[in-house]
Coordinates of C-alpha atoms in Angstrom, one line a residue:
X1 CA -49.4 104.1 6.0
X2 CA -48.4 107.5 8.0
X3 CA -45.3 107.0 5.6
X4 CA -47.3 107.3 2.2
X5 CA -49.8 110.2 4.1
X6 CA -46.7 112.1 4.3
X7 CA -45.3 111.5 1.0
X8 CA -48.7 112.1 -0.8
X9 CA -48.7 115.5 1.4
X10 CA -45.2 116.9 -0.1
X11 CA -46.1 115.6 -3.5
X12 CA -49.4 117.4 -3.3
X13 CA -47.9 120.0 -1.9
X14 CA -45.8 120.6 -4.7
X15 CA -47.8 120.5 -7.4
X16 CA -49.8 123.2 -5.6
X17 CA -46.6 125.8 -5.1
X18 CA -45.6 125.3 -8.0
X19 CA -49.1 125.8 -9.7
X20 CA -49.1 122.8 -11.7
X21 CA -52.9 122.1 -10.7
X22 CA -55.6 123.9 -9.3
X23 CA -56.6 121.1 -6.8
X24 CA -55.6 118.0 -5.6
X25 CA -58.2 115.2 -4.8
X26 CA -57.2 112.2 -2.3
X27 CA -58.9 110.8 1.2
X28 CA -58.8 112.5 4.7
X29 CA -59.7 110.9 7.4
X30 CA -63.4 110.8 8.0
X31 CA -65.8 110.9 11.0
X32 CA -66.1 107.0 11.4
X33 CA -64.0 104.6 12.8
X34 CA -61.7 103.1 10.1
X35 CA -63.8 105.1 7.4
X36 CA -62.0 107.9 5.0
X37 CA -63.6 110.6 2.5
X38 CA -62.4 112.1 -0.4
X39 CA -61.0 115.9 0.0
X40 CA -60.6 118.3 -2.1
X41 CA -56.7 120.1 -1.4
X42 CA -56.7 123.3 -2.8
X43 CA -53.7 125.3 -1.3
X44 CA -50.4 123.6 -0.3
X45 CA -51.3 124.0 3.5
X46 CA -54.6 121.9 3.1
X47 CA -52.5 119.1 1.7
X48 CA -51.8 118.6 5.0
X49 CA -55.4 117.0 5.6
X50 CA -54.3 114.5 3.2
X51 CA -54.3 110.8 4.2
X52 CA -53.5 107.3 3.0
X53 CA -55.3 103.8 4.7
X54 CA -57.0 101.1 4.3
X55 CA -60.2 103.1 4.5
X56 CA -59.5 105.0 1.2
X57 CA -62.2 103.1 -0.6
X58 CA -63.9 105.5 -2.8
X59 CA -63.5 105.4 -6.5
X60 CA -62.1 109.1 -6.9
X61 CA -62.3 108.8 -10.9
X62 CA -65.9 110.0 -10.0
X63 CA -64.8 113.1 -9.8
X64 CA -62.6 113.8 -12.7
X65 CA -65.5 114.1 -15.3
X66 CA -65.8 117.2 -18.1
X67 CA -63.8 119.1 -15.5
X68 CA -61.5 122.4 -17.4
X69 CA -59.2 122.9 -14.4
X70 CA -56.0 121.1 -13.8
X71 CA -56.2 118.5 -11.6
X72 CA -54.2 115.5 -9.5
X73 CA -56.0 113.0 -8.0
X74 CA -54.6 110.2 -5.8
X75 CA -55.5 106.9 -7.3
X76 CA -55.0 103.6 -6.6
X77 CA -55.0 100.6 -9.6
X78 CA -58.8 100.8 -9.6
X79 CA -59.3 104.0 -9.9
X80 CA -56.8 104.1 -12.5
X81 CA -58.4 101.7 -14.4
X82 CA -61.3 103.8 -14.4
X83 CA -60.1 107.1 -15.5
X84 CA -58.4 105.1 -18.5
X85 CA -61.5 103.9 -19.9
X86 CA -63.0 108.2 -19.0
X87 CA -60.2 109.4 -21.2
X88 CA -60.6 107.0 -23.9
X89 CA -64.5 107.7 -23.8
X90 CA -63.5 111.4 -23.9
X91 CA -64.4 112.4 -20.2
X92 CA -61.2 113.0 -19.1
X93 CA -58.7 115.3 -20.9
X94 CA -55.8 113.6 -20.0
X95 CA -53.7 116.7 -20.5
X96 CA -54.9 118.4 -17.3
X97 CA -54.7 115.2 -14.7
X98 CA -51.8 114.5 -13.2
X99 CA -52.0 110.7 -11.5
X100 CA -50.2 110.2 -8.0
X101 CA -50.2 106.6 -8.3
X102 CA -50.3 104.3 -5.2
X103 CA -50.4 100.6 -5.4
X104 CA -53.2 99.1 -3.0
X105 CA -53.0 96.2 -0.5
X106 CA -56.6 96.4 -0.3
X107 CA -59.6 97.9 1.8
X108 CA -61.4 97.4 4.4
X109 CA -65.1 95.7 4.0
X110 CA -66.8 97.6 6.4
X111 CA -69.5 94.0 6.4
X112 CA -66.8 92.3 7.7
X113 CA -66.0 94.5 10.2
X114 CA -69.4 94.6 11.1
X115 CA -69.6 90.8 11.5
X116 CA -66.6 90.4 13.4
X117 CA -68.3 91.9 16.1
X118 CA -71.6 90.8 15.7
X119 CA -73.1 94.4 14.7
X120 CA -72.1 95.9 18.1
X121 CA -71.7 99.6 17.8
X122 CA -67.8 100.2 17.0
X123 CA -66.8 103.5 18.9
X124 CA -62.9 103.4 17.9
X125 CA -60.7 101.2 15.4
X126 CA -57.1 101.4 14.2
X127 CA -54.8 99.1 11.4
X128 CA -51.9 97.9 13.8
X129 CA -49.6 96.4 11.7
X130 CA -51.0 93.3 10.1
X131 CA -54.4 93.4 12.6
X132 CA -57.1 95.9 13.0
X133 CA -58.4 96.8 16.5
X134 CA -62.0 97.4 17.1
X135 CA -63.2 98.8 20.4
X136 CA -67.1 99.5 21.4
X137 CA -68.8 100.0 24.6
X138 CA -67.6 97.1 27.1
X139 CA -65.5 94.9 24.7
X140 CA -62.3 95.1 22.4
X141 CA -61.5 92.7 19.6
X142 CA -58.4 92.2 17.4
X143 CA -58.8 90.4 13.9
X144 CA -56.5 89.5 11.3
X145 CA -56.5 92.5 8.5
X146 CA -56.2 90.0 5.8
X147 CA -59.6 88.7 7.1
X148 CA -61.1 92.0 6.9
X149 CA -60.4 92.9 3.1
X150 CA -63.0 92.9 0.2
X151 CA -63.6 90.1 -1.7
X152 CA -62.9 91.9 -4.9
X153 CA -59.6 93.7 -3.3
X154 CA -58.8 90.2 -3.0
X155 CA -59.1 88.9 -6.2
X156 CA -57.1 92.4 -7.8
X157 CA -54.8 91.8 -11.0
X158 CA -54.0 95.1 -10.9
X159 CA -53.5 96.8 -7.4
X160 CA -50.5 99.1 -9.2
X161 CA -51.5 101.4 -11.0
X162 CA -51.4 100.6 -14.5
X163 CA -50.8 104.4 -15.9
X164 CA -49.6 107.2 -13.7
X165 CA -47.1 110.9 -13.5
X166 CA -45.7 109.5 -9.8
X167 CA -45.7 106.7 -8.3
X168 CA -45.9 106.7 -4.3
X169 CA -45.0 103.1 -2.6
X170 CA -43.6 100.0 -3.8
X171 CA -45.5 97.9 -6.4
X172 CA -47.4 95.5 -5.4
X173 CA -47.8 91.9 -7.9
X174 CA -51.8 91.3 -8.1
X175 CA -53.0 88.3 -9.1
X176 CA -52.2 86.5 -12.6
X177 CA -55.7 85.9 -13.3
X178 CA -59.0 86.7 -11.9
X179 CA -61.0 84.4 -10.0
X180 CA -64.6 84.5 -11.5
X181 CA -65.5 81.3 -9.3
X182 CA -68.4 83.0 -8.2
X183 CA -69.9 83.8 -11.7
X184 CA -68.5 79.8 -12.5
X185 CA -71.0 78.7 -9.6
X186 CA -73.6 81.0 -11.1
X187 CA -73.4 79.6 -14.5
X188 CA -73.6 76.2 -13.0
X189 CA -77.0 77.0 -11.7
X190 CA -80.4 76.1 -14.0
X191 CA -82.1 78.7 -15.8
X192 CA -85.0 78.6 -13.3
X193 CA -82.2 78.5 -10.4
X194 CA -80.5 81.9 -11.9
X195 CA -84.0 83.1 -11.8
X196 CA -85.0 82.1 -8.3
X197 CA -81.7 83.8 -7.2
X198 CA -82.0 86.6 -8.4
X199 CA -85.7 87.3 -7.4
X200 CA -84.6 87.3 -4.5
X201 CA -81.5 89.6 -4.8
X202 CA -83.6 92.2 -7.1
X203 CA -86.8 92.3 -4.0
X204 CA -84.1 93.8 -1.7
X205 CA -83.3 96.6 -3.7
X206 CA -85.0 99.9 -3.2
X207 CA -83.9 101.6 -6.3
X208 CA -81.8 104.5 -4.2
X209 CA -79.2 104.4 -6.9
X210 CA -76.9 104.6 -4.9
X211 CA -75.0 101.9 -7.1
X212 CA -75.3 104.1 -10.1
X213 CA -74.3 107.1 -8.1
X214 CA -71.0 105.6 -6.8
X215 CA -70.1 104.6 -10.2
X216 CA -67.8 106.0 -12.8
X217 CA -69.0 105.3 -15.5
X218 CA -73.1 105.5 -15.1
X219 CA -72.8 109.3 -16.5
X220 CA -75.8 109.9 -18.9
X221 CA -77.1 113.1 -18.4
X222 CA -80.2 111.5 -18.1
X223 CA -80.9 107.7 -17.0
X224 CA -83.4 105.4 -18.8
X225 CA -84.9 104.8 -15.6
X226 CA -85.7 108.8 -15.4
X227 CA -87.3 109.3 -18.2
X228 CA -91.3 110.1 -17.8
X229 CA -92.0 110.1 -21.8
X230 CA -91.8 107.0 -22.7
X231 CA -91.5 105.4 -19.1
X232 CA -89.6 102.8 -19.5
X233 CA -90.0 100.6 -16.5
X234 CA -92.2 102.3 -12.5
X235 CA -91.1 104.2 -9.9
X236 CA -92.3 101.3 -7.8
X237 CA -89.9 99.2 -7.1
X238 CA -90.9 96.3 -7.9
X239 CA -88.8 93.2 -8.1
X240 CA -89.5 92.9 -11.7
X241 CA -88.4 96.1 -12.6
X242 CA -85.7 96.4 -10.3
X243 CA -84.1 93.5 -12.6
X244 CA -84.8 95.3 -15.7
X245 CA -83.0 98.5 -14.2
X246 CA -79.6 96.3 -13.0
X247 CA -80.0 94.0 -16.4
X248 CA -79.9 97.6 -18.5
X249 CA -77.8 98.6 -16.2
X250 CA -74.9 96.0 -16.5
X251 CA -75.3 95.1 -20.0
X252 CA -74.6 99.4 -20.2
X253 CA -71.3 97.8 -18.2
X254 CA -70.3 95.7 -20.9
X255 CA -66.5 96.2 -21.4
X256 CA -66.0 99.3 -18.8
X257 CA -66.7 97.9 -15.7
X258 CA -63.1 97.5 -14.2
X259 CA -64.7 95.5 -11.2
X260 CA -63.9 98.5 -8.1
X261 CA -66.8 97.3 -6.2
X262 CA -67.9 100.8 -5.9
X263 CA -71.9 99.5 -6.5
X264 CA -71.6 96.6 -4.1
X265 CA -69.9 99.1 -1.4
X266 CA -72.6 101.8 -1.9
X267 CA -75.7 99.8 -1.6
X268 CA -77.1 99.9 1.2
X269 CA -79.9 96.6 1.0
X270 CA -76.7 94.3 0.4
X271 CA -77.9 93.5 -3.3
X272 CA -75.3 91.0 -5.1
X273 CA -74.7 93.5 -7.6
X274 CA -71.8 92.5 -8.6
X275 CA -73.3 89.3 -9.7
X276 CA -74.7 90.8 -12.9
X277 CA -71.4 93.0 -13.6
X278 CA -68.7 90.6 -13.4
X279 CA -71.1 88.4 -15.3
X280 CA -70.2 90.8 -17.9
X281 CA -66.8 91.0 -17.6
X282 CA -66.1 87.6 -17.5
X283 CA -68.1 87.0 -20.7
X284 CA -65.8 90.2 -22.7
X285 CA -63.2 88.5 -21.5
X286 CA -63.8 85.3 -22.9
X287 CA -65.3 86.8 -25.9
X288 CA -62.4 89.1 -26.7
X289 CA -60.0 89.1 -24.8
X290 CA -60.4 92.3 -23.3
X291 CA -60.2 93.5 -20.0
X292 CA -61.4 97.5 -19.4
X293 CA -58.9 100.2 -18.3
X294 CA -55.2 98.5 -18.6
X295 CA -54.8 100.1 -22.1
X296 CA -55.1 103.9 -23.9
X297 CA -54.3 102.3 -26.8
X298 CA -56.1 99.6 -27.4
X299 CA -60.0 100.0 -28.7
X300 CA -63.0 99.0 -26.3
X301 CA -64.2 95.5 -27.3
X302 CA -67.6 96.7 -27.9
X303 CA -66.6 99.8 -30.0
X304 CA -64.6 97.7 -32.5
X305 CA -64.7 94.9 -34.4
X306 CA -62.6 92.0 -36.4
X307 CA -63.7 88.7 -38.7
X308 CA -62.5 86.9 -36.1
X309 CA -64.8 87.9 -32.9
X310 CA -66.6 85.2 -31.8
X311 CA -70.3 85.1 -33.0
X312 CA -71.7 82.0 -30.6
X313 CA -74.3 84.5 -29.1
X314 CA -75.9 85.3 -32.8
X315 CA -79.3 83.7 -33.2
X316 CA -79.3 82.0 -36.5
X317 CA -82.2 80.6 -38.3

């Protein structure tokens, strides 16, 4: 990892001297054990701050939106995925980002960390090699990395970047297909099951919006849930609602959602979020063949069209 720090340092660093951007956005390390943070490098000596772990979780396609200066941005194949589907929706002028690719082996689930040691305050953590130390007041524990990676990092087709200007670190083979053995399970459930379930996920949530915050592509200047006249659902948040604002939500998801768990990560009432979302892009994917943000060229499945599309979810007299 201190290997790719330093060669996403001299590659920001370069851009900078030589003024081919204005900034350069990537991760430095941030105040919590094995937690990073995006920074902002503006002159060739702060790309010195810059940093590359398993802690680099945030999507930094957040923000690359409507912006007029030249930018680079250190992305990894998520991220990537995301900006795609930003320039083809015409948020990112792809003329004034330059992509320092870096293939991913994951990140950290900060849950899992928390479970390993049963919630105890963690004081000091490191990645040694294939294990990750954590150390609290009056006890140490090592567990496997591999244990500690997200779900959704684990289930990655496309942990190399699929578009980029440099490419930092080897590639890295994701998976052939996505797993969507949750959403399988899901399906498998009665209707009055599916609603049971998620009752209960949508009485945990306590409509912070921190899920729509953290994503990339919930940018309306203004959010149906916002809006006084008409008001389209409380500001209580009741369960109800609360499903009518992630339903809205993730059907808005439809065919961008490229799955970077940013809304599970950011939540802080452990909603299954991502139940509704991959929902989604499992059905687009069936339906048409189309997965969000591994193409410019080809045209999002819900902005085009052909005779052949499947039509199973018309209701027909």
């Amino acid at each position: 990892m201190q290997n790719l720090s330093n060669k996403i340092q001299d590659a920001a660093k370069k851009l900078l001297e030589e003024k081919k951007v204005d900034v350069v956005i990537g991760f430095e390390q941030g105040s919590l054990p094995l937690r990073s943070t995006p920074y902002f490098a503006r002159t060739p000596e702060e790309t010195a701050n810059l940093i590359w772990n398993s802690g680099c979780e945030n999507n930094l396609a957040n923000y690359l939106r409507k912006r007029s200066d030249k930018v680079a941005v250190v992305a990894k194949g998520c991220d990537v995925r995301s900006i795609v589907v930003l320039v083809k929706e015409n948020q990112i002028n792809r003329d004034n980002l330059y992509i320092i690719g870096i293939p991913c082996s994951g990140m950290i689930d900060q849950n899992k960390v928390n479970a390993a040691v049963n919630g105890k305050e963690i004081s000091e953590a490191a990645v040694n090699g294939d294990q990750v130390v954590i150390k609290g007041e009056g006890f140490e524990t090592t567990v496997a990395l591999a244990d500690m990676i997200h779900d959704f990092c684990n289930d990655c087709k496309y942990p190399t970047p699929v578009i980029f200007d440099e490419l930092i670190g080897e590639k890295i083979v994701g998976k052939d297909n996505v797993s969507y053995a949750e959403i399988d399970e899901f399906e498998a459930k009665s209707p009055a099951e599916r609603q049971a379930y998620l009752a209960a996920e949508m009485s945990k949530c306590i409509r912070c919006y921190a899920c729509r915050n953290a994503c990339p592509m919930c940018y309306c200047s203004e959010c149906f849930v916002d809006c006084n006249t008409p008001e389209w659902i409380s500001k209580s948040i009741d369960a109800g609602d609360n499903l009518i604002f992630h339903a809205v939500r993730a059907l808005h998801l439809g065919g961008r959602c490229v799955d970077c768990g940013a809304c599970t990560r950011a939540c802080p009432m452990g909603v299954d979020i991502g139940k509704l979302t991959r929902k989604l892009a499992k059905d687009v994917k069936v339906l048409f063949d189309y997965e969000a943000g591994v193409s410019l060229e080809e045209k999002c499945a819900l902005s085009t069209f052909t005779g052949d599309d499947s039509e199973e979810f018309l209701v027909k007299e």
